[in-house]
Amino acid sequence: MTATATRPAPPAPRVRRARGGSRRTREMWLLMLPALVPVLLFSVGPLLYGVGLAFTDARATRNRDISFTGLENVYELLGDADFWSSFKIGMIWAVSVTVLQFLAALGLALLLNQNLRFRGVARVLAVVPWAMPPVVIGLMWKLVYHPDAGILNSMLGTEVNWLADFSLALPAIIVVGVWTGMPQTTVVLLAGLQSVPKELYEAVEVDGAGRWRRFWNITLPQLRPVIVAITSLDFVWNINQFGLVYVLTAGGPGGQTRLPMLFAYEEAFRYRFFGYASMLGIAFAIVVLAVLGLYLWRQMKEAK
């Protein structure tokens, strides 16, 4: 009786698979390269260059060597009263505009979510400010606030110079900021409202819940992820606001509306302190990330 030898199975083509995977990886990078190159050149490159300038004494003067100064700009920043004043104004602006934007947008989204007549036209009109450039919005509101020919003074029968008054300039530009940023917040909240299952409302209506209970127990919990996302984005956009406020007041009167980005702009392009302005940009970015991280952490903790 003879035993028949069985031929072992051939090994799996591991090398061929590895080669195929590496080939797909190279193809992926080649396809991404046209999009990555502009990002590296116009975003990452200037960012790294600005970080490097923050630790130098770079100034816009002729034939001047740039030298490394270490943390000297940090020490100057911590003792700069103008920086802290700008930071305080910026936080008041960003928090006020973000909160008021959300409240106004939530009310408008709830209204546009109803079965109203000409609802489509109302939705289009609600996003008109979103489509306007900040410079155009600033010029338009300067006419509204004009002390002599402004619509606001004509309606109120006053002669107030809204944008030049020390106590009224900041509230005046906060109103403009709310009006400008409300449309995108409204669109996001409206999309969130339309995604809430109607079965939830029908279930609580059976229990006899009124509108306020439906809003508090169903609408707000369902909108929580959307609210966290849009308020976080609004805060970042508002703290980085520049063009709108520059057109309206240019930081005046007497620095009462000088937001952080305006302060950094003045240090860089009016006084030519590029190194110090770069350090200001880094400081503002760190503060925004810290505040935003704390806010998101608290929201996630409450959600759990």
Steps between C-alpha positions, in 0.01 A plus 500: 500500500658821388439836660415784268684822574286810495646814354495792747284796410687792345569790734280807485633773272590735781758688301257567222239635742756726664602631164138558407437686825804721459394575144156609614661715766721672242199557274307648792780746579532594133129578484518703823812690396321776299292581807781463753750728325289820530420417862868453583606814311227740609393366841757282671801689365390850613384354833841352574671818383280709729580274796867548428463879479331505841834424666695770315522880494384520136406852390423661165815707464769512235821299536417375846611156614243281673625351824356231724361648824353192666211579733554876501180559301310286750619712792412818312155361419424409860580853612319675215188678628375551144512125442290423805254774410466360150461149638223613736315680221541200273354260756205731566441528126536128424287373790228764453471453126509120525228483768274757335552339159392165637190633677385704201578220254318242713186714508519561125563131428199398709290752308622388159438138596127566524255461212486869421386669184788603272734295716739447208531875438558562872779242508672664204476846656636366830833405341554827308750642755704181466553568129623858551873577538604643839618824338159559343327422830731739684435785256125438511487508880719811510222670305243362745700637796588832332449783752340741251338297222474159665177303495528411868520860620216595266278230650591584860506876451853525647839625385724236659835417342471128568840392371693785663345484846723330760208320667296416190759398239552144627127421541440649155749272327373201702158558342662498156691184583182323608317609184790386282558157654141401576414350155750213503402412857135505396565268205683247718235505774221474243665192353524354849132571569396325182696190599315455831267196467135603502414184693660653810266799488200275441593287800517793742184654356316184599616564858355852480830691481477865395726692265746600770539141622543374143765762438686436828477120507520416128632786287794617709638151583476399135675822391779472758772371261407764243499775762844404631645489150357828370566702816861378501546604138328833561731576792810431288368710211404788729827514696685514167279773358690776325353644180156593631623686809786661307255654253260609774735657756861397423528424874381839620399708676806493722546125458154417637433261209857385437458125470803269531544463126488877458763541769729244332442670163602838639815360659598335173406751232482834679792469741688233297569267796463173311656284770277634774191478278578135428521429871163671543352266241637196682369626834152562362496155340597335829230691689233409244596132511498502880159666528356281227646185657351588839162566343498172307619308807216636709245424230626142464500456878139621527400275211632195686 
